[in-house]
Amino acid sequence: MARHDPLTGIANRLLWRERIEQTITAAGTDTLAALLYIDLDGFKGVNDAFGHYAGDVVLQQVASRLLECVADADAVARIGGDEFVVIQEQVVDRYAVEGLARCLVEQLSRPFELNKAPVRLGGCIGIALFPNDGRNADELLQAADMALYQAKAEGPGIYRFFSADQGDRTKQRLERKRALHHALAAGQLELHYQPIYDLRSGQLRSFEALLRWRHPTDGLVSPADFIPLAEETGLIVPIGNWVLSEACRQLARWPSGISVGVNLSPLQFRGRELVDAVRRAVDHAGVDVSRLELEITESVLLRNDRENLELLRDLRGLGARVAMDDFGTGYSSLSYLRSFPFDKIKLDRSFVSDLATSTEARAILHAVRSLGAAFRVRTTAEGIETPEQLAVVREEGYDEGQGYLLGRPQHPDDAFALAHSMGSAGPTGLFHELGCGVPTSPEAYPRLANTCASGNPNTRD
Ligand code: C2E
Ligand code: MG
Ligand code: MG
């Protein structure tokens, strides 16, 4: 009992440790052995959405599927929440390990049965080999963990062997984590602002504030790289508060018709601090709170828990607007639309970028716009990079557009200049300039004028 996991019946961490030490002793220094470290994809989502009982059922099914791939039952162990390991003894070469890894990945990629409904999860695997990657249980587990990290970055459903430069990358990650602690105080964080335009009038509507880290030696670091670190360390809360106050400070410098969008992390929804932070930021800058738009992803509502919903209502009670960001990428975006009266839907940029190659992307684009109309929610298309994409989203009737074609995220000074120049550029604003408004100038912008001229006449200026 003490050496088995009560939920799944397979070996627990204790028995696993005994086993791997036996394996190492028996292997000597020339025979290979492998440690395969498995982590489920999306398990947290199952727990959050369907409850812990459902999570338990999945874990039991996982254990019995892993056993399908190995001859020796004690070689499979559960060593953490959704973390499993498999020990492979007397390995002849890497190909033998790959065979096992493929079997495990395939087992996990089949849908799981939950209340008769299929749920797809999948898993990633990190592999460490004895004696090359580690000489004892801890070293092997650490190496397998680094390989797993790599697999998950490439995932889902990927296995990866440990390699020495993975070790270097892990060190860099730890280094970054440490440096991030000082970044805020040292003034290394910046906000850049990406313009968002009204697709009918061509006028500048708002800017989205996007965080950048000017690392002293590595240069500008993208938020995709350091926001996960900030979330792991809890630093996202002070950083998020700074973003709010800095964005509002800039907002005060722009003409009153222009708003600012600020991204919020789900972690900022723990506790009540967020409402105060928003109020403080707005009051301190002396701006009208209705010019502040808070962008959240569905992960904030994933638990659909009452506290987060209440907090959202309070934020809206203050007068701020709330937008659902990256719409369509999660697996229950639609149901979240019902749970809260969003002011805006921002369709994820993947649908716009797939427009040229996928007819489904166009259908989704159209459907989301119709949803927006039915719910009376404004719609923004993200990631517009080409004149063709601009023409399609205008034709579909999207209210607003954002993307590299219309403007990249820019330094606050440039955003300031743009905000003030657009005001005087007249109602057709950018599209006039691009040749999309009236009058067009085919000589200057032949490709664009062509595209714009072929658009739906109802959506043209
Ligand atoms: P997001 O909120 O969806 O922001 C839009 C991202 O798309 C930005 O990436 C922007 O630079 C990029 N983008 C805009 N137009 C185009 C285009 O035409 N083509 C392509 N390929 N990309 C385009 P960025 O700045 O790297 O930010 C990535 C994500 O990091 C954001 O996605 C947001 O989720 C998060 N983030 C950024 N700033 C903050 C912040 O202050 N707080 C929090 N919690 N998250 C932030
Ligand atoms: Mg956003
Ligand atoms: Mg987005």
Coordinates of C-alpha atoms and ligand atoms in Angstrom, one line a residue, residues 191 194 208-212 222-224 227 236 243 263-265 268 295 325-326 349 382-385 402-404 409, ligand 1:
L191 CA 4.8 49.3 -23.1
Q194 CA -0.4 48.9 -31.5
E208 CA -3.4 47.9 -27.5
A209 CA -0.7 48.2 -24.8
L210 CA 1.8 45.4 -25.3
L211 CA 4.5 44.7 -22.7
R212 CA 8.2 44.5 -23.7
S222 CA 8.9 39.1 -26.2
P223 CA 6.0 38.8 -23.8
A224 CA 5.4 35.3 -25.0
I227 CA 4.9 36.5 -19.2
I236 CA 2.7 39.2 -12.9
V243 CA 1.0 48.1 -17.0
N263 CA -4.2 42.6 -21.3
L264 CA -4.9 40.9 -18.0
S265 CA -3.5 37.6 -16.8
Q268 CA -4.5 39.0 -11.6
E295 CA -8.6 42.2 -22.6
D325 CA -9.2 38.2 -26.5
D326 CA -7.9 35.4 -28.9
R349 CA -5.2 36.1 -35.6
E382 CA -6.5 40.6 -35.2
G383 CA -3.4 40.0 -37.2
I384 CA -4.2 41.7 -40.5
E385 CA -1.0 41.5 -42.6
Q402 CA -5.5 45.3 -36.0
G403 CA -2.4 44.0 -37.6
Y404 CA 1.0 44.7 -39.0
P409 CA 3.3 47.9 -31.9
Ligands
C2E1 P1 -2.5 39.5 -27.7 O1 -3.1 40.2 -26.6 O2 -3.3 38.6 -28.6 O3 -1.7 40.6 -28.5 C1 -1.6 40.6 -29.9 C2 -0.3 40.0 -30.3 O4 -0.3 39.8 -31.7 C3 0.9 40.9 -30.0 O5 2.1 40.1 -29.8 C4 1.1 41.7 -31.4 O6 2.4 42.2 -31.6 C5 0.8 40.5 -32.3 N1 0.4 41.0 -33.6 C6 -0.4 42.1 -33.9 N2 -0.6 42.2 -35.2 C7 0.0 41.1 -35.8 C8 0.1 40.7 -37.2 O7 -0.3 41.3 -38.1 N3 0.8 39.5 -37.4 C9 1.4 38.8 -36.3 N4 2.1 37.7 -36.6 N5 1.3 39.2 -35.1 C10 0.6 40.4 -34.8 P2 3.0 40.4 -28.6 O8 3.2 41.8 -28.3 O9 4.2 39.5 -28.8 O10 2.2 39.8 -27.3 C11 1.9 38.5 -27.2 C12 0.9 38.2 -26.1 O11 1.5 38.5 -24.8 C13 -0.4 39.1 -26.2 O12 -1.2 38.5 -27.1 C14 -0.9 39.0 -24.8 O13 -1.6 37.8 -24.6 C15 0.4 38.9 -24.0 N6 0.7 40.2 -23.4 C16 1.3 41.3 -24.0 N7 1.3 42.3 -23.1 C17 0.8 41.9 -21.9 C18 0.5 42.5 -20.6 O14 0.8 43.7 -20.4 N8 -0.1 41.7 -19.7 C19 -0.4 40.4 -20.0 N9 -1.0 39.6 -19.0 N10 -0.2 39.8 -21.2 C20 0.4 40.6 -22.1

